[in-house]
Amino acid sequence: EVQLVESGGGLVQPGGSLRLSCAASGFTFSDYWMHWVRQAPGKGLVWVSRIYGDGSSTGYADSVKGRFTISRDNAKNTLYLQVSSLRAEDTAVYYCARGKLSFDSWGQGTLVTVSS
Amino acid sequence: EIVLTQSPGTLSLSPGERATLSCRASQSVSSRYLAWYQQKPGQAPRLLIYGASSRATGIPDRFSGSGSGTDFTLTISRLEPEDFAVYYCQQYGTSPTWTFGQGTKVEIK
């Protein structure tokens, strides 16, 4: 069974940083593109970032470019998102998701709250 | 950047009724690149349809997708109580990037 489990969220002050993790199991992790998608409270889904299966290429939404960094450790079957220079508008549930054209598996999400 | 506009914003229907949800793209989208998701409160999204019309694993056949170009439709033939949720369309675009519509809420009338 495919499982994605996020962790690392929490309350952080504006300008602060966090590292989000997504532990994957039940599939060959290195075979898949992986993504982060976020959802602000009461709002819709917004794609944030993606990384190739071998980690050779990354991409970001304009709203997070230069502040967020996606990475993966295929030996540990873990996806990461380093979030820095956080703003109030980054407050959201952050989901990791698997797939290329569409996302066939999602984690349960981890909440990041940016507030002083 | 392609913008996806979903309509209506909210659909009020009774169990057993047919639901028709629309997703309109600002530019033509390849059918291969159009997907639909269901999200219930407090849960992660679930993939329903990919490639505009292919059901994902385990999705009941009351869910169907259709469309091409700029107009796509998700149809739920007979609403079950567990189908009341928010539905999002999504497209895979150049760069590459992924874009979601703003969602349609299907609520119990």
Coordinates of C-alpha atoms in Angstrom, one line a residue:
Chain A
E1 CA 0.0 0.0 0.0
V2 CA 1.3 3.4 -1.0
Q3 CA 1.8 5.7 2.0
L4 CA 3.0 9.3 2.3
V5 CA 3.4 10.8 5.7
E6 CA 4.3 14.4 6.2
S7 CA 5.9 16.0 9.2
G8 CA 7.7 19.1 10.3
G9 CA 5.0 21.7 10.3
G10 CA 4.3 24.1 13.1
L11 CA 4.0 27.7 14.2
V12 CA 6.8 30.0 12.9
Q13 CA 7.3 33.7 13.0
P14 CA 7.4 35.8 9.8
G15 CA 10.8 35.5 8.3
G16 CA 11.4 32.1 9.9
S17 CA 12.2 28.7 8.4
L18 CA 11.1 25.1 8.7
R19 CA 12.0 21.8 7.0
L20 CA 9.0 19.7 6.0
S21 CA 9.5 16.0 5.4
C22 CA 7.4 13.3 3.6
A23 CA 8.2 9.7 4.3
A24 CA 7.2 7.4 1.5
S25 CA 6.5 3.6 1.6
G26 CA 4.9 1.0 -0.5
F27 CA 6.4 1.9 -3.8
T28 CA 9.8 2.4 -5.5
F29 CA 10.3 6.0 -4.4
S30 CA 13.0 6.8 -6.9
D31 CA 10.8 6.0 -9.9
Y32 CA 8.4 8.8 -9.2
W33 CA 8.3 12.6 -9.6
M34 CA 7.2 14.1 -6.3
H35 CA 5.5 17.3 -5.4
W36 CA 4.4 19.7 -2.7
V37 CA 0.9 21.2 -2.9
R38 CA -0.5 23.6 -0.4
Q39 CA -3.9 24.7 0.8
A40 CA -4.5 27.8 2.8
P41 CA -7.3 27.6 5.4
G42 CA -10.6 27.5 3.6
K43 CA -9.0 27.9 0.2
G44 CA -8.2 25.8 -2.9
L45 CA -5.2 23.7 -3.9
V46 CA -2.0 25.4 -5.1
W47 CA 1.0 23.5 -6.6
V48 CA 4.2 24.6 -4.9
S49 CA 7.2 22.5 -6.2
R50 CA 8.2 19.3 -8.0
I51 CA 11.3 17.1 -8.2
Y52 CA 12.3 14.4 -10.6
G53 CA 12.7 10.8 -9.4
D54 CA 16.5 11.0 -9.5
G55 CA 16.5 14.5 -8.0
S56 CA 18.2 15.9 -11.1
S57 CA 15.6 18.6 -11.8
T58 CA 13.4 20.8 -9.6
G59 CA 10.7 23.4 -10.3
Y60 CA 8.8 26.0 -8.2
A61 CA 5.7 28.2 -8.3
D62 CA 6.6 31.8 -8.8
S63 CA 5.2 32.6 -5.4
V64 CA 7.9 30.5 -3.6
K65 CA 10.8 30.7 -6.0
G66 CA 14.0 31.7 -4.2
R67 CA 12.5 31.0 -0.7
F68 CA 11.6 27.3 -0.9
T69 CA 13.9 24.4 -1.8
I70 CA 12.7 20.9 -2.6
S71 CA 15.0 17.9 -2.3
R72 CA 14.8 14.1 -1.8
D73 CA 16.9 11.3 -0.3
N74 CA 16.1 8.2 -2.2
A75 CA 18.1 6.0 0.2
K76 CA 15.7 7.1 2.9
N77 CA 12.6 7.3 0.8
T78 CA 12.0 10.8 2.0
L79 CA 11.0 14.0 0.3
Y80 CA 11.8 17.4 1.8
L81 CA 10.7 21.0 1.5
Q82 CA 12.9 23.7 3.1
V83 CA 10.7 26.7 3.6
S84 CA 12.4 30.0 4.4
S85 CA 11.6 33.7 4.6
L86 CA 8.1 32.7 5.5
R87 CA 5.3 35.1 5.1
A88 CA 1.8 35.1 6.5
E89 CA 0.4 34.1 3.1
D90 CA 2.5 30.9 3.3
T91 CA 0.2 29.7 6.1
A92 CA -1.3 26.4 4.8
V93 CA -1.5 22.7 5.0
Y94 CA 1.3 21.3 2.9
Y95 CA 0.7 18.0 1.1
C96 CA 3.2 15.8 -0.6
A97 CA 1.9 14.0 -3.6
R98 CA 3.2 11.5 -6.2
G99 CA 2.9 11.6 -9.9
K100 CA 3.7 13.3 -13.1
L101 CA 0.7 14.5 -15.1
S102 CA -1.6 14.0 -12.2
F103 CA -1.2 13.1 -8.5
D104 CA -2.4 9.6 -7.7
S105 CA -1.3 9.5 -4.0
W106 CA -1.3 12.2 -1.3
G107 CA -0.2 12.4 2.2
Q108 CA -2.4 13.7 5.0
G109 CA -0.7 17.1 5.1
T110 CA 1.3 19.1 7.7
L111 CA 0.1 22.5 8.8
V112 CA 2.5 25.5 8.7
T113 CA 1.3 28.6 10.5
V114 CA 3.2 31.8 10.0
S115 CA 2.3 34.3 12.7
S116 CA 4.0 36.5 15.3
Chain B
E1 CA -0.2 30.5 -17.7
I2 CA -3.4 28.6 -18.2
V3 CA -6.2 29.5 -15.8
L4 CA -8.9 26.9 -15.0
T5 CA -12.4 28.2 -14.0
Q6 CA -14.8 25.8 -12.4
S7 CA -18.6 26.2 -12.4
P8 CA -20.8 26.4 -10.5
G9 CA -19.1 27.4 -7.3
T10 CA -21.7 25.4 -5.3
L11 CA -24.0 22.7 -6.5
S12 CA -27.0 21.8 -4.2
L13 CA -28.4 18.4 -5.0
S14 CA -30.1 15.5 -3.4
P15 CA -28.8 11.9 -3.1
G16 CA -29.6 10.0 -6.3
E17 CA -29.5 13.1 -8.5
R18 CA -27.0 13.6 -11.3
A19 CA -24.2 16.1 -10.8
T20 CA -22.5 17.9 -13.7
L21 CA -19.4 20.0 -12.9
S22 CA -17.6 22.2 -15.4
C23 CA -14.0 23.1 -15.8
R24 CA -13.1 25.7 -18.5
A25 CA -9.5 26.4 -19.4
S26 CA -8.3 29.9 -20.6
Q27 CA -6.3 28.1 -23.4
S28 CA -6.6 24.7 -25.0
V29 CA -5.4 21.8 -22.8
S30 CA -4.4 18.4 -24.0
S31 CA -6.9 15.8 -22.7
R32 CA -3.9 13.8 -21.4
Y33 CA -3.2 16.7 -19.0
L34 CA -6.6 17.1 -17.3
A35 CA -7.5 15.5 -14.0
W36 CA -10.2 15.7 -11.4
Y37 CA -9.9 15.3 -7.6
Q38 CA -12.3 14.9 -4.7
Q39 CA -11.6 16.4 -1.3
K40 CA -13.7 15.9 1.8
P41 CA -13.3 18.1 4.9
G42 CA -10.1 17.4 6.8
Q43 CA -8.9 15.0 4.2
A44 CA -6.3 15.0 1.5
P45 CA -7.5 15.2 -2.1
R46 CA -8.2 11.9 -4.0
L47 CA -7.5 11.4 -7.7
L48 CA -10.8 10.6 -9.5
I49 CA -10.1 11.0 -13.2
Y50 CA -6.9 11.4 -15.2
G51 CA -6.4 12.0 -18.9
A52 CA -9.8 13.7 -18.9
S53 CA -11.8 10.5 -18.9
S54 CA -9.9 7.6 -17.3
R55 CA -11.0 6.6 -13.8
A56 CA -8.3 6.2 -11.2
T57 CA -7.9 2.9 -9.4
G58 CA -10.9 2.1 -7.2
I59 CA -13.1 4.9 -8.4
P60 CA -16.7 3.9 -8.9
D61 CA -18.1 4.0 -12.4
R62 CA -20.7 6.6 -11.4
F63 CA -17.9 9.1 -11.8
S64 CA -17.1 9.9 -15.4
G65 CA -15.0 12.6 -17.1
S66 CA -15.3 14.1 -20.6
G67 CA -14.3 17.0 -22.7
S68 CA -11.5 18.4 -24.8
G69 CA -9.9 21.6 -25.8
T70 CA -11.0 24.2 -23.3
D71 CA -14.2 22.6 -21.9
F72 CA -14.2 19.6 -19.5
T73 CA -16.9 18.0 -17.4
L74 CA -17.0 15.7 -14.4
T75 CA -20.3 13.8 -14.1
I76 CA -21.5 11.9 -11.1
S77 CA -24.4 9.8 -12.4
R78 CA -26.2 9.2 -9.1
L79 CA -25.0 11.0 -6.0
E80 CA -24.3 8.8 -3.0
P81 CA -24.1 10.3 0.5
E82 CA -20.3 10.0 0.4
D83 CA -20.0 12.1 -2.8
F84 CA -20.8 15.4 -1.1
A85 CA -17.4 17.1 -1.2
V86 CA -15.4 19.6 -3.1
Y87 CA -14.1 18.8 -6.5
Y88 CA -11.1 20.3 -8.3
C89 CA -9.9 20.1 -11.8
Q90 CA -6.2 20.3 -12.5
Q91 CA -4.0 20.6 -15.6
Y92 CA -0.4 19.9 -16.3
G93 CA 1.2 22.8 -18.3
T94 CA 4.4 24.0 -19.7
S95 CA 7.5 24.8 -17.7
P96 CA 6.3 22.3 -16.3
T97 CA 3.7 23.6 -13.8
W98 CA 0.4 22.3 -12.4
T99 CA -2.7 24.4 -12.0
F100 CA -5.9 23.7 -10.1
G101 CA -9.3 25.2 -10.6
Q102 CA -10.9 27.0 -7.6
G103 CA -13.2 24.1 -6.8
T104 CA -16.9 23.2 -6.9
K105 CA -18.6 22.3 -3.7
V106 CA -21.3 19.6 -4.1
E107 CA -23.6 20.0 -1.1
I108 CA -26.8 18.2 0.1
K109 CA -29.9 20.1 -0.8

